Amino acid sequence: METLLPKFDSVFSIDCVIFGFDDGELKILLIERNEEPFKDWWALPGYIVEQDESIDHAAERILYELTGLRDIYMDQFYTFGDVNRHPQGRVITVAYYAMIRLNGNKELKPVSNYVSKAVWTSVNDLPQLAFDHEKIFTRGFEKIRNKISYQPIAFELLPEKFTLTQLQQLYEVILNKKLDKRNFRKKMLNYGILKELDEKQKGVSYRAAKLYKFDKRKYSKLFQKELTFGK
Amino acid sequence: METLLPKFDSVFSIDCVIFGFDDGELKILLIERNEEPFKDWWALPGYIVEQDESIDHAAERILYELTGLRDIYMDQFYTFGDVNRHPQGRVITVAYYAMIRLNGNKELKPVSNYVSKAVWTSVNDLPQLAFDHEKIFTRGFEKIRNKISYQPIAFELLPEKFTLTQLQQLYEVILNKKLDKRNFRKKMLNYGILKELDEKQKGVSYRAAKLYKFDKRKYSKLFQKELTFGK
DNA sequence: TTACTTAGTGTAGAATATACACACTATATT
DNA sequence: AATATAGTGTGTATATTCTACACTAAGTAA
């Protein structure tokens, strides 16, 4: 490979804002750093892209190393490239977000040793974060808030079978406002992307609610359509 | 500055998809490369980010060097990081789009000598492009198509004073469909973000249309609101 | 059996979006 | 002067979507 390219003292990294929903709370995954700079600080999970891997691959790899999770819906949302965002050199970071299904199991097993631990933290209760990670988080949160308004990404966060009330709670948390129960149900059911199951919620000490499933097929039909601008 | 960071043989670049509207056609700015690789090929304007400049700054600088334009509405939209996208090494590129007001003057004066010339090309009539630039263009075009559906970015492309017909034509080109004149006007005027002027179009051989101006203030009020999800 | 908690449901009025047809005005051409 | 052309400009009826609002039903726990 020729190298007409100028030499450049720089690094690419990936940072991930990984959302989960649990206990009626929206959470993100934070790690405690075990390396300078910002040793012992909380940070978004992220690491350096390797020389011979694509950034999408790096994002998947890093998420896997930190959580053991694969095949997660992940999307790039912004690239942060201020000169001084990293105290040790020029690091441009590509931020991804992911939404994962907690299903009650919240244990996280960091593999890489640059992390002491990884925990789920409510977005309403975040500690101070290393680097410009607060900025990155904020932008990622805006992104999903925005996106959920026109695409039902919420399903990524819920267990496979869920109640309408859970779905509504999730919308409320992300949009940060109360929604009307009847209107919410009407709208969701009208989309026709929910499959009503013959099952009910279990283990609750009150009337059990019906469970629903997300119907991916019908979803794609509905939302692949062009955005409308009437005729 | 310590350098605990691993050494990495890599480069960041910026590529720009610069839209303009002229003659009822949506165009983008292409350059003819004067450098290997892809010498004499058409490409999106783009170049390497310098060691000590932020990526946003680089984007502005590069646009300026190629067009002499400043203070352009510009937005990052995606970062392309496949391993082999550049034949000479690892180059991750951050793509920006810009929308500029042609106002009839289409002359472009490239400053940098890695460019032989720069021209406006209709998006319906693009030549083959260097690198993965076709992919970048496509994604950028999707981006504005999407965005125009919920934000009136179209004004960036029109002259300061424009007719409703021009505005509609622009929407039609970007959305790639015919719109109903009456409904379009009603909708646009209802937003209340257009200021009707006391002037009319000049130099046309038919009934002159009223000119309008975009009212930025009212715009921010209207569109800063949260995206709606009812109550 | 009672008390408690959440599930589940309908409707009317308001606002918005869509569909549709024709007259007017200015200029260029003959 | 007559005519053709091309684009401006308007109103109304209908369909759809959005919003506001409160009670009963079902299940569990004591």
Short mmCIF file of C-alpha atoms (C1' of nucleotides) in Angstrom, two decimals:
data_model
loop_
_atom_site.label_atom_id
_atom_site.label_comp_id
_atom_site.label_asym_id
_atom_site.label_seq_id
_atom_site.Cartn_x
_atom_site.Cartn_y
_atom_site.Cartn_z
CA MET A 1 0.00 0.00 0.00
CA GLU A 2 1.45 3.34 -0.99
CA THR A 3 1.37 5.96 1.59
CA LEU A 4 0.92 9.32 0.03
CA LEU A 5 -1.26 10.15 2.94
CA PRO A 6 0.18 12.58 5.44
CA LYS A 7 1.25 11.14 8.75
CA PHE A 8 -1.11 12.02 11.44
CA ASP A 9 -0.93 11.46 15.13
CA SER A 10 -4.46 10.48 15.81
CA VAL A 11 -6.83 7.83 16.94
CA PHE A 12 -10.41 6.86 16.24
CA SER A 13 -12.58 5.62 18.99
CA ILE A 14 -16.10 4.46 19.51
CA ASP A 15 -18.35 5.40 22.39
CA CYS A 16 -21.65 3.76 23.04
CA VAL A 17 -24.77 5.01 24.70
CA ILE A 18 -26.53 1.82 25.57
CA PHE A 19 -30.09 2.16 26.72
CA GLY A 20 -32.05 -0.30 28.74
CA PHE A 21 -35.43 -0.14 30.39
CA ASP A 22 -36.01 -1.67 33.76
CA ASP A 23 -38.22 -1.00 36.72
CA GLY A 24 -39.99 1.73 34.86
CA GLU A 25 -36.70 3.57 34.49
CA LEU A 26 -34.62 4.35 31.46
CA LYS A 27 -31.04 3.40 32.11
CA ILE A 28 -27.73 3.56 30.36
CA LEU A 29 -24.71 1.43 30.75
CA LEU A 30 -21.73 3.06 32.44
CA ILE A 31 -18.32 1.69 33.15
CA GLU A 32 -15.79 2.59 35.76
CA ARG A 33 -12.47 3.24 34.13
CA ASN A 34 -9.43 1.37 35.29
CA GLU A 35 -6.95 3.38 33.25
CA GLU A 36 -5.62 6.85 33.01
CA PRO A 37 -6.81 9.33 32.07
CA PHE A 38 -9.90 9.60 34.21
CA LYS A 39 -9.02 6.47 36.15
CA ASP A 40 -11.86 5.61 38.55
CA TRP A 41 -14.26 7.91 36.75
CA TRP A 42 -17.50 6.82 35.25
CA ALA A 43 -17.67 6.86 31.51
CA LEU A 44 -19.59 5.60 28.55
CA PRO A 45 -18.32 2.28 27.31
CA GLY A 46 -15.99 2.93 24.45
CA TYR A 47 -12.65 2.05 23.09
CA ILE A 48 -10.27 2.44 20.26
CA VAL A 49 -10.99 1.25 16.76
CA GLU A 50 -8.39 -1.15 15.49
CA GLN A 51 -6.35 -0.49 12.44
CA ASP A 52 -8.03 -3.09 10.33
CA GLU A 53 -11.63 -3.07 11.46
CA SER A 54 -14.53 -1.00 10.25
CA ILE A 55 -16.15 1.35 12.69
CA ASP A 56 -19.38 -0.61 12.66
CA HIS A 57 -17.44 -3.70 13.49
CA ALA A 58 -15.61 -1.89 16.26
CA ALA A 59 -18.88 -0.76 17.75
CA GLU A 60 -20.20 -4.30 17.83
CA ARG A 61 -16.99 -5.68 19.21
CA ILE A 62 -16.79 -3.14 22.00
CA LEU A 63 -20.37 -3.66 22.99
CA TYR A 64 -19.75 -7.38 23.02
CA GLU A 65 -16.65 -7.10 25.14
CA LEU A 66 -18.52 -5.15 27.72
CA THR A 67 -21.81 -6.95 27.82
CA GLY A 68 -21.57 -10.26 26.03
CA LEU A 69 -24.39 -9.09 23.81
CA ARG A 70 -24.59 -9.50 20.07
CA ASP A 71 -27.05 -8.70 17.31
CA ILE A 72 -28.16 -5.55 18.90
CA TYR A 73 -29.89 -2.79 16.99
CA MET A 74 -27.17 -0.18 16.89
CA ASP A 75 -26.84 3.05 15.10
CA GLN A 76 -24.24 5.67 14.66
CA PHE A 77 -25.52 9.06 15.66
CA TYR A 78 -22.77 11.60 15.81
CA THR A 79 -19.04 12.05 15.59
CA PHE A 80 -17.28 14.21 18.12
CA GLY A 81 -14.10 15.78 16.91
CA ASP A 82 -13.11 18.69 19.06
CA VAL A 83 -9.38 19.07 19.30
CA ASN A 84 -9.12 18.84 23.04
CA ARG A 85 -11.73 16.33 23.90
CA HIS A 86 -9.10 13.83 24.98
CA PRO A 87 -6.29 15.01 27.22
CA GLN A 88 -3.69 12.72 25.68
CA GLY A 89 -3.97 13.43 22.04
CA ARG A 90 -6.22 13.78 19.10
CA VAL A 91 -9.07 11.36 19.40
CA ILE A 92 -12.12 11.58 17.23
CA THR A 93 -14.90 9.42 18.49
CA VAL A 94 -17.87 8.04 16.66
CA ALA A 95 -20.82 7.65 18.96
CA TYR A 96 -23.31 4.81 18.61
CA TYR A 97 -26.42 4.08 20.50
CA ALA A 98 -27.92 0.72 21.23
CA MET A 99 -31.11 -0.34 22.85
CA ILE A 100 -31.17 -3.57 24.67
CA ARG A 101 -33.69 -5.81 26.25
CA LEU A 102 -32.84 -6.26 29.88
CA ASN A 103 -35.39 -8.96 30.65
CA GLY A 104 -34.56 -8.71 34.28
CA ASN A 105 -31.00 -9.96 33.94
CA LYS A 106 -28.84 -7.05 34.59
CA GLU A 107 -25.51 -8.69 35.29
CA LEU A 108 -22.78 -7.37 33.12
CA LYS A 109 -19.46 -9.06 32.71
CA PRO A 110 -16.79 -6.78 31.40
CA VAL A 111 -14.11 -8.77 29.63
CA SER A 112 -11.62 -6.07 28.93
CA ASN A 113 -9.45 -5.08 31.85
CA TYR A 114 -9.60 -1.40 31.30
CA VAL A 115 -12.90 -1.50 33.08
CA SER A 116 -13.36 -2.23 36.77
CA LYS A 117 -17.09 -2.60 36.60
CA ALA A 118 -20.12 -1.86 34.51
CA VAL A 119 -23.50 -0.87 35.84
CA TRP A 120 -26.89 0.26 34.69
CA THR A 121 -27.64 3.78 35.80
CA SER A 122 -30.87 5.67 35.56
CA VAL A 123 -30.61 8.55 33.13
CA ASN A 124 -32.08 10.76 35.81
CA ASP A 125 -29.29 9.99 38.18
CA LEU A 126 -26.05 10.09 36.28
CA PRO A 127 -22.73 10.78 37.97
CA GLN A 128 -20.17 13.09 36.47
CA LEU A 129 -18.67 11.50 33.40
CA ALA A 130 -15.18 11.38 31.93
CA PHE A 131 -14.15 13.29 28.80
CA ASP A 132 -17.07 14.89 26.97
CA HIS A 133 -19.25 11.91 27.67
CA GLU A 134 -22.04 13.92 29.17
CA LYS A 135 -22.36 15.77 25.88
CA ILE A 136 -22.37 12.49 24.03
CA PHE A 137 -25.01 11.04 26.29
CA THR A 138 -27.21 14.10 25.94
CA ARG A 139 -27.05 13.95 22.20
CA GLY A 140 -27.80 10.25 22.19
CA PHE A 141 -30.79 10.75 24.42
CA GLU A 142 -32.11 13.48 22.15
CA LYS A 143 -31.63 11.14 19.27
CA ILE A 144 -33.80 8.39 20.63
CA ARG A 145 -36.39 10.85 21.88
CA ASN A 146 -36.60 12.19 18.42
CA LYS A 147 -36.62 8.89 16.74
CA ILE A 148 -39.27 7.34 18.91
CA SER A 149 -41.63 10.03 17.73
CA TYR A 150 -41.71 8.58 14.28
CA GLN A 151 -40.42 5.05 14.61
CA PRO A 152 -41.40 2.46 17.17
CA ILE A 153 -37.91 1.76 18.39
CA ALA A 154 -39.32 1.31 21.87
CA PHE A 155 -39.82 -2.37 21.22
CA GLU A 156 -36.12 -2.88 21.29
CA LEU A 157 -36.12 -2.05 24.96
CA LEU A 158 -39.01 -4.17 26.12
CA PRO A 159 -39.15 -7.89 26.73
CA GLU A 160 -40.54 -9.86 23.85
CA LYS A 161 -43.93 -10.01 25.49
CA PHE A 162 -45.10 -6.85 27.11
CA THR A 163 -48.24 -5.08 28.23
CA LEU A 164 -49.55 -1.88 26.78
CA THR A 165 -48.98 -0.19 30.07
CA GLN A 166 -45.30 -1.07 29.97
CA LEU A 167 -45.05 0.25 26.47
CA GLN A 168 -46.74 3.45 27.49
CA GLN A 169 -44.47 3.89 30.50
CA LEU A 170 -41.49 3.61 28.27
CA TYR A 171 -42.77 6.27 25.94
CA GLU A 172 -43.46 8.47 28.90
CA VAL A 173 -39.98 8.08 30.23
CA ILE A 174 -38.33 8.81 26.93
CA LEU A 175 -40.57 11.69 25.99
CA ASN A 176 -40.64 12.92 29.53
CA LYS A 177 -44.35 13.53 29.63
CA LYS A 178 -47.57 11.86 30.62
CA LEU A 179 -49.65 10.36 27.87
CA ASP A 180 -53.35 9.68 27.84
CA LYS A 181 -54.01 5.99 28.25
CA ARG A 182 -56.91 5.70 25.87
CA ASN A 183 -55.35 7.73 23.14
CA PHE A 184 -52.10 5.90 23.47
CA ARG A 185 -53.76 2.52 23.17
CA LYS A 186 -55.90 3.60 20.28
CA LYS A 187 -52.94 4.89 18.39
CA MET A 188 -50.71 1.91 19.02
CA LEU A 189 -53.35 -0.65 18.22
CA ASN A 190 -54.28 1.26 15.08
CA TYR A 191 -50.79 0.99 13.72
CA GLY A 192 -51.51 -2.70 13.55
CA ILE A 193 -47.98 -3.63 14.51
CA LEU A 194 -48.88 -5.32 17.77
CA LYS A 195 -49.93 -8.91 17.99
CA GLU A 196 -52.27 -9.64 20.83
CA LEU A 197 -51.33 -12.84 22.61
CA ASP A 198 -53.49 -15.36 24.40
CA GLU A 199 -51.44 -14.85 27.49
CA LYS A 200 -51.60 -12.63 30.48
CA GLN A 201 -49.11 -11.08 32.75
CA LYS A 202 -48.10 -13.24 35.69
CA GLY A 203 -47.00 -12.62 39.22
CA VAL A 204 -48.82 -9.38 39.77
CA SER A 205 -51.08 -8.80 42.72
CA TYR A 206 -53.85 -7.19 40.72
CA ARG A 207 -55.70 -7.76 37.53
CA ALA A 208 -53.25 -9.18 35.01
CA ALA A 209 -52.93 -7.35 31.72
CA LYS A 210 -52.88 -8.89 28.27
CA LEU A 211 -49.52 -9.45 26.70
CA TYR A 212 -48.58 -8.24 23.26
CA LYS A 213 -45.81 -8.93 20.84
CA PHE A 214 -44.28 -6.66 18.29
CA ASP A 215 -44.98 -7.66 14.71
CA LYS A 216 -41.86 -6.82 12.73
CA ARG A 217 -43.31 -7.69 9.38
CA LYS A 218 -46.22 -5.35 9.61
CA TYR A 219 -43.91 -2.76 11.02
CA SER A 220 -41.69 -2.73 7.99
CA LYS A 221 -44.64 -2.40 5.70
CA LEU A 222 -45.97 0.53 7.65
CA PHE A 223 -42.79 2.46 8.21
CA GLN A 224 -40.89 1.79 5.04
CA LYS A 225 -43.35 4.10 3.33
CA GLU A 226 -42.09 7.46 2.41
CA LEU A 227 -42.61 10.15 4.93
CA THR A 228 -45.76 11.87 4.02
CA PHE A 229 -46.11 15.24 2.54
CA GLY A 230 -49.62 14.71 1.32
CA LYS A 231 -50.22 15.18 -2.34
CA MET B 1 1.19 15.86 26.16
CA GLU B 2 1.70 12.29 27.23
CA THR B 3 1.16 9.73 24.61
CA LEU B 4 -0.26 6.65 26.14
CA LEU B 5 -2.39 6.37 23.08
CA PRO B 6 -1.46 3.63 20.67
CA LYS B 7 0.15 4.71 17.45
CA PHE B 8 -2.18 4.46 14.60
CA ASP B 9 -1.61 4.93 10.94
CA SER B 10 -4.73 6.75 10.02
CA VAL B 11 -6.29 9.91 8.78
CA PHE B 12 -9.54 11.75 9.27
CA SER B 13 -11.15 13.46 6.41
CA ILE B 14 -14.25 15.46 5.67
CA ASP B 15 -16.46 15.08 2.66
CA CYS B 16 -19.20 17.49 1.80
CA VAL B 17 -22.41 17.05 -0.07
CA ILE B 18 -23.25 20.59 -1.02
CA PHE B 19 -26.70 21.13 -2.39
CA GLY B 20 -27.83 23.99 -4.50
CA PHE B 21 -31.03 24.72 -6.37
CA ASP B 22 -30.98 26.31 -9.74
CA ASP B 23 -33.11 26.22 -12.83
CA GLY B 24 -35.62 24.03 -11.10
CA GLU B 25 -32.97 21.40 -10.56
CA LEU B 26 -31.35 20.15 -7.42
CA LYS B 27 -27.61 20.13 -7.84
CA ILE B 28 -24.56 19.17 -5.91
CA LEU B 29 -21.08 20.46 -6.08
CA LEU B 30 -18.51 18.13 -7.59
CA ILE B 31 -14.82 18.58 -8.08
CA GLU B 32 -12.45 17.06 -10.55
CA ARG B 33 -9.49 15.61 -8.72
CA ASN B 34 -6.01 16.66 -9.66
CA GLU B 35 -4.26 14.13 -7.46
CA GLU B 36 -3.87 10.42 -7.15
CA PRO B 37 -5.70 8.31 -6.32
CA PHE B 38 -8.61 8.82 -8.66
CA LYS B 39 -6.85 11.60 -10.54
CA ASP B 40 -9.22 13.13 -13.09
CA TRP B 41 -12.23 11.53 -11.47
CA TRP B 42 -15.19 13.42 -10.17
CA ALA B 43 -15.60 13.43 -6.43
CA LEU B 44 -17.32 15.17 -3.59
CA PRO B 45 -15.35 18.07 -2.24
CA GLY B 46 -13.45 16.88 0.76
CA TYR B 47 -10.07 16.91 2.34
CA ILE B 48 -8.05 15.96 5.30
CA VAL B 49 -8.67 17.31 8.77
CA GLU B 50 -5.66 19.00 10.20
CA GLN B 51 -4.03 17.87 13.38
CA ASP B 52 -5.14 20.83 15.42
CA GLU B 53 -8.54 21.69 14.06
CA SER B 54 -11.95 20.41 15.07
CA ILE B 55 -13.95 18.53 12.51
CA ASP B 56 -16.57 21.25 12.35
CA HIS B 57 -13.86 23.75 11.66
CA ALA B 58 -12.37 21.52 9.01
CA ALA B 59 -15.72 21.24 7.30
CA GLU B 60 -16.11 24.98 7.17
CA ARG B 61 -12.58 25.49 6.01
CA ILE B 62 -12.84 22.98 3.21
CA LEU B 63 -16.10 24.39 2.00
CA TYR B 64 -14.57 27.83 2.04
CA GLU B 65 -11.50 26.77 0.12
CA LEU B 66 -13.66 25.34 -2.59
CA THR B 67 -16.37 27.92 -2.87
CA GLY B 68 -15.41 31.05 -1.02
CA LEU B 69 -18.57 30.66 1.00
CA ARG B 70 -18.90 31.12 4.73
CA ASP B 71 -21.63 30.96 7.32
CA ILE B 72 -23.41 28.17 5.60
CA TYR B 73 -25.89 25.96 7.37
CA MET B 74 -23.93 22.75 7.63
CA ASP B 75 -24.53 19.56 9.40
CA GLN B 76 -22.70 16.38 9.99
CA PHE B 77 -24.73 13.42 8.88
CA TYR B 78 -22.70 10.27 8.87
CA THR B 79 -19.25 8.89 9.35
CA PHE B 80 -17.94 6.35 6.91
CA GLY B 81 -15.34 4.02 8.30
CA ASP B 82 -14.97 0.94 6.20
CA VAL B 83 -11.45 -0.37 6.19
CA ASN B 84 -10.90 -0.25 2.46
CA ARG B 85 -12.73 2.83 1.46
CA HIS B 86 -9.49 4.60 0.58
CA PRO B 87 -6.92 2.72 -1.50
CA GLN B 88 -3.95 4.30 0.21
CA GLY B 89 -4.61 3.71 3.84
CA ARG B 90 -7.07 3.96 6.60
CA VAL B 91 -9.19 7.03 6.16
CA ILE B 92 -12.32 7.59 8.13
CA THR B 93 -14.40 10.37 6.73
CA VAL B 94 -17.02 12.47 8.38
CA ALA B 95 -19.64 13.56 5.91
CA TYR B 96 -21.35 16.93 6.11
CA TYR B 97 -24.05 18.41 4.05
CA ALA B 98 -24.59 22.03 3.24
CA MET B 99 -27.28 23.86 1.42
CA ILE B 100 -26.40 26.99 -0.36
CA ARG B 101 -28.16 29.77 -2.09
CA LEU B 102 -27.01 29.97 -5.65
CA ASN B 103 -28.70 33.22 -6.54
CA GLY B 104 -27.76 32.75 -10.11
CA ASN B 105 -24.03 33.03 -9.56
CA LYS B 106 -22.66 29.67 -10.12
CA GLU B 107 -18.99 30.42 -10.58
CA LEU B 108 -16.83 28.47 -8.23
CA LYS B 109 -13.23 29.29 -7.61
CA PRO B 110 -11.30 26.41 -6.16
CA VAL B 111 -8.33 27.68 -4.20
CA SER B 112 -6.66 24.44 -3.37
CA ASN B 113 -4.64 22.91 -6.17
CA TYR B 114 -5.74 19.38 -5.65
CA VAL B 115 -8.78 20.34 -7.62
CA SER B 116 -8.83 21.11 -11.33
CA LYS B 117 -12.35 22.42 -11.40
CA ALA B 118 -15.58 22.47 -9.52
CA VAL B 119 -19.02 22.34 -11.06
CA TRP B 120 -22.65 22.12 -10.14
CA THR B 121 -24.19 18.89 -11.31
CA SER B 122 -27.81 17.87 -11.29
CA VAL B 123 -28.44 15.04 -8.87
CA ASN B 124 -30.25 13.27 -11.67
CA ASP B 125 -27.21 13.29 -13.85
CA LEU B 126 -24.21 12.39 -11.75
CA PRO B 127 -21.09 10.87 -13.24
CA GLN B 128 -19.29 8.01 -11.59
CA LEU B 129 -17.61 9.19 -8.42
CA ALA B 130 -14.32 8.43 -6.74
CA PHE B 131 -13.99 6.36 -3.57
CA ASP B 132 -17.32 5.55 -1.92
CA HIS B 133 -18.65 8.98 -2.74
CA GLU B 134 -21.74 7.72 -4.43
CA LYS B 135 -22.74 6.04 -1.19
CA ILE B 136 -22.03 9.23 0.69
CA PHE B 137 -24.08 11.28 -1.72
CA THR B 138 -26.98 8.87 -1.53
CA ARG B 139 -27.04 9.00 2.20
CA GLY B 140 -26.84 12.76 2.21
CA PHE B 141 -29.71 13.03 -0.22
CA GLU B 142 -31.82 10.73 1.94
CA LYS B 143 -30.95 12.88 4.86
CA ILE B 144 -32.27 16.10 3.39
CA ARG B 145 -35.30 14.37 1.96
CA ASN B 146 -36.08 13.15 5.38
CA LYS B 147 -35.36 16.36 7.10
CA ILE B 148 -37.36 18.54 4.77
CA SER B 149 -40.42 16.55 5.78
CA TYR B 150 -40.33 18.00 9.23
CA GLN B 151 -38.16 21.07 9.02
CA PRO B 152 -38.27 23.82 6.43
CA ILE B 153 -34.64 23.59 5.44
CA ALA B 154 -35.64 24.36 1.89
CA PHE B 155 -35.22 28.07 2.53
CA GLU B 156 -31.51 27.60 2.68
CA LEU B 157 -31.53 26.75 -0.98
CA LEU B 158 -33.67 29.55 -2.29
CA PRO B 159 -32.78 33.16 -2.86
CA GLU B 160 -33.78 35.47 -0.06
CA LYS B 161 -36.90 36.47 -1.90
CA PHE B 162 -38.73 33.70 -3.61
CA THR B 163 -42.14 32.82 -4.95
CA LEU B 164 -44.34 30.08 -3.61
CA THR B 165 -44.03 28.28 -6.88
CA GLN B 166 -40.27 28.16 -6.55
CA LEU B 167 -40.62 26.84 -3.05
CA GLN B 168 -43.01 24.20 -4.20
CA GLN B 169 -40.78 23.17 -7.08
CA LEU B 170 -37.97 22.66 -4.67
CA TYR B 171 -40.07 20.44 -2.45
CA GLU B 172 -41.13 18.49 -5.47
CA VAL B 173 -37.58 17.93 -6.59
CA ILE B 174 -36.39 16.81 -3.19
CA LEU B 175 -39.36 14.63 -2.42
CA ASN B 176 -39.55 13.44 -5.98
CA LYS B 177 -43.28 13.85 -6.31
CA LYS B 178 -45.89 16.29 -7.46
CA LEU B 179 -47.67 18.32 -4.84
CA ASP B 180 -51.04 20.00 -5.02
CA LYS B 181 -50.62 23.71 -5.44
CA ARG B 182 -53.50 24.80 -3.27
CA ASN B 183 -52.72 22.49 -0.43
CA PHE B 184 -49.07 23.32 -0.55
CA ARG B 185 -49.74 27.03 -0.31
CA LYS B 186 -52.25 26.64 2.43
CA LYS B 187 -49.89 24.54 4.47
CA MET B 188 -46.90 26.78 4.05
CA LEU B 189 -48.81 29.95 4.73
CA ASN B 190 -50.42 28.36 7.76
CA TYR B 191 -47.08 27.72 9.33
CA GLY B 192 -46.81 31.46 9.50
CA ILE B 193 -43.12 31.43 8.77
CA LEU B 194 -43.36 33.27 5.49
CA LYS B 195 -43.41 37.02 5.23
CA GLU B 196 -45.31 38.31 2.24
CA LEU B 197 -43.47 41.15 0.59
CA ASP B 198 -44.80 44.14 -1.29
CA GLU B 199 -42.79 43.08 -4.25
CA LYS B 200 -43.34 40.98 -7.27
CA GLN B 201 -41.18 38.85 -9.43
CA LYS B 202 -39.51 40.66 -12.30
CA GLY B 203 -38.40 39.72 -15.74
CA VAL B 204 -40.95 37.07 -16.42
CA SER B 205 -43.09 37.01 -19.49
CA TYR B 206 -46.25 36.19 -17.66
CA ARG B 207 -48.09 37.34 -14.63
CA ALA B 208 -45.53 38.08 -11.94
CA ALA B 209 -45.88 36.21 -8.68
CA LYS B 210 -45.67 37.67 -5.21
CA LEU B 211 -42.37 37.38 -3.45
CA TYR B 212 -41.97 35.99 0.04
CA LYS B 213 -39.27 35.97 2.61
CA PHE B 214 -38.53 33.38 5.24
CA ASP B 215 -39.16 34.56 8.78
CA LYS B 216 -36.49 32.95 10.92
CA ARG B 217 -37.85 34.17 14.20
CA LYS B 218 -41.25 32.66 13.80
CA TYR B 219 -39.62 29.57 12.50
CA SER B 220 -37.63 28.96 15.64
CA LYS B 221 -40.71 29.40 17.75
CA LEU B 222 -42.63 26.89 15.73
CA PHE B 223 -40.04 24.21 15.27
CA GLN B 224 -38.19 24.35 18.52
CA LYS B 225 -41.21 22.75 20.08
CA GLU B 226 -40.90 19.16 20.99
CA LEU B 227 -41.99 16.72 18.41
CA THR B 228 -45.54 15.89 19.15
CA PHE B 229 -46.86 12.72 20.49
CA GLY B 230 -50.15 14.19 21.53
CA LYS B 231 -51.07 13.89 25.10
"C1'" DT C 1 -66.71 -10.71 51.16
"C1'" DT C 2 -64.58 -6.72 51.00
"C1'" DA C 3 -60.96 -3.60 49.87
"C1'" DC C 4 -57.66 -2.50 46.76
"C1'" DT C 5 -55.22 -1.94 42.49
"C1'" DT C 6 -54.72 -1.78 37.78
"C1'" DA C 7 -56.86 -3.08 33.16
"C1'" DG C 8 -59.71 -1.76 29.82
"C1'" DT C 9 -63.01 0.91 27.13
"C1'" DG C 10 -66.06 5.12 23.77
"C1'" DT C 11 -67.49 9.30 22.17
"C1'" DA C 12 -67.97 13.99 20.79
"C1'" DG C 13 -65.85 18.22 19.28
"C1'" DA C 14 -61.81 20.43 17.26
"C1'" DA C 15 -58.27 20.73 14.29
"C1'" DT C 16 -55.90 19.33 10.35
"C1'" DA C 17 -55.25 17.25 5.85
"C1'" DT C 18 -56.95 16.16 1.43
"C1'" DA C 19 -59.24 16.47 -2.93
"C1'" DC C 20 -60.90 19.06 -6.41
"C1'" DA C 21 -62.02 23.37 -10.78
"C1'" DC C 22 -61.98 27.53 -12.41
"C1'" DA C 23 -60.99 32.58 -13.21
"C1'" DC C 24 -57.40 36.05 -13.51
"C1'" DT C 25 -53.22 38.46 -15.28
"C1'" DA C 26 -49.36 39.55 -17.93
"C1'" DT C 27 -46.75 38.88 -21.81
"C1'" DA C 28 -45.40 37.15 -26.54
"C1'" DT C 29 -46.84 36.03 -31.06
"C1'" DT C 30 -49.39 36.48 -35.08
"C1'" DA D 1 -56.26 43.57 -32.05
"C1'" DA D 2 -56.86 38.88 -31.33
"C1'" DT D 3 -55.08 34.83 -29.54
"C1'" DA D 4 -52.19 31.51 -27.17
"C1'" DT D 5 -49.50 30.55 -23.27
"C1'" DA D 6 -47.99 29.99 -18.73
"C1'" DG D 7 -48.23 30.73 -14.32
"C1'" DT D 8 -50.90 33.06 -10.26
"C1'" DG D 9 -54.46 32.79 -7.05
"C1'" DT D 10 -58.53 31.44 -4.52
"C1'" DG D 11 -62.99 28.37 -1.58
"C1'" DT D 12 -65.38 24.55 -0.07
"C1'" DA D 13 -66.78 19.98 1.22
"C1'" DT D 14 -65.09 15.67 3.13
"C1'" DA D 15 -62.20 12.58 5.56
"C1'" DT D 16 -58.94 11.84 8.98
"C1'" DT D 17 -56.64 12.51 13.09
"C1'" DC D 18 -56.18 14.58 17.65
"C1'" DT D 19 -57.74 15.68 22.06
"C1'" DA D 20 -60.20 15.65 26.27
"C1'" DC D 21 -62.41 13.20 29.52
"C1'" DA D 22 -64.42 9.06 33.76
"C1'" DC D 23 -66.23 5.02 34.71
"C1'" DT D 24 -66.69 -0.29 35.07
"C1'" DA D 25 -64.43 -4.91 35.07
"C1'" DA D 26 -61.17 -8.16 36.63
"C1'" DG D 27 -58.10 -10.07 39.55
"C1'" DT D 28 -55.50 -10.43 44.12
"C1'" DA D 29 -54.92 -10.11 49.06
"C1'" DA D 30 -56.57 -9.80 53.34
#
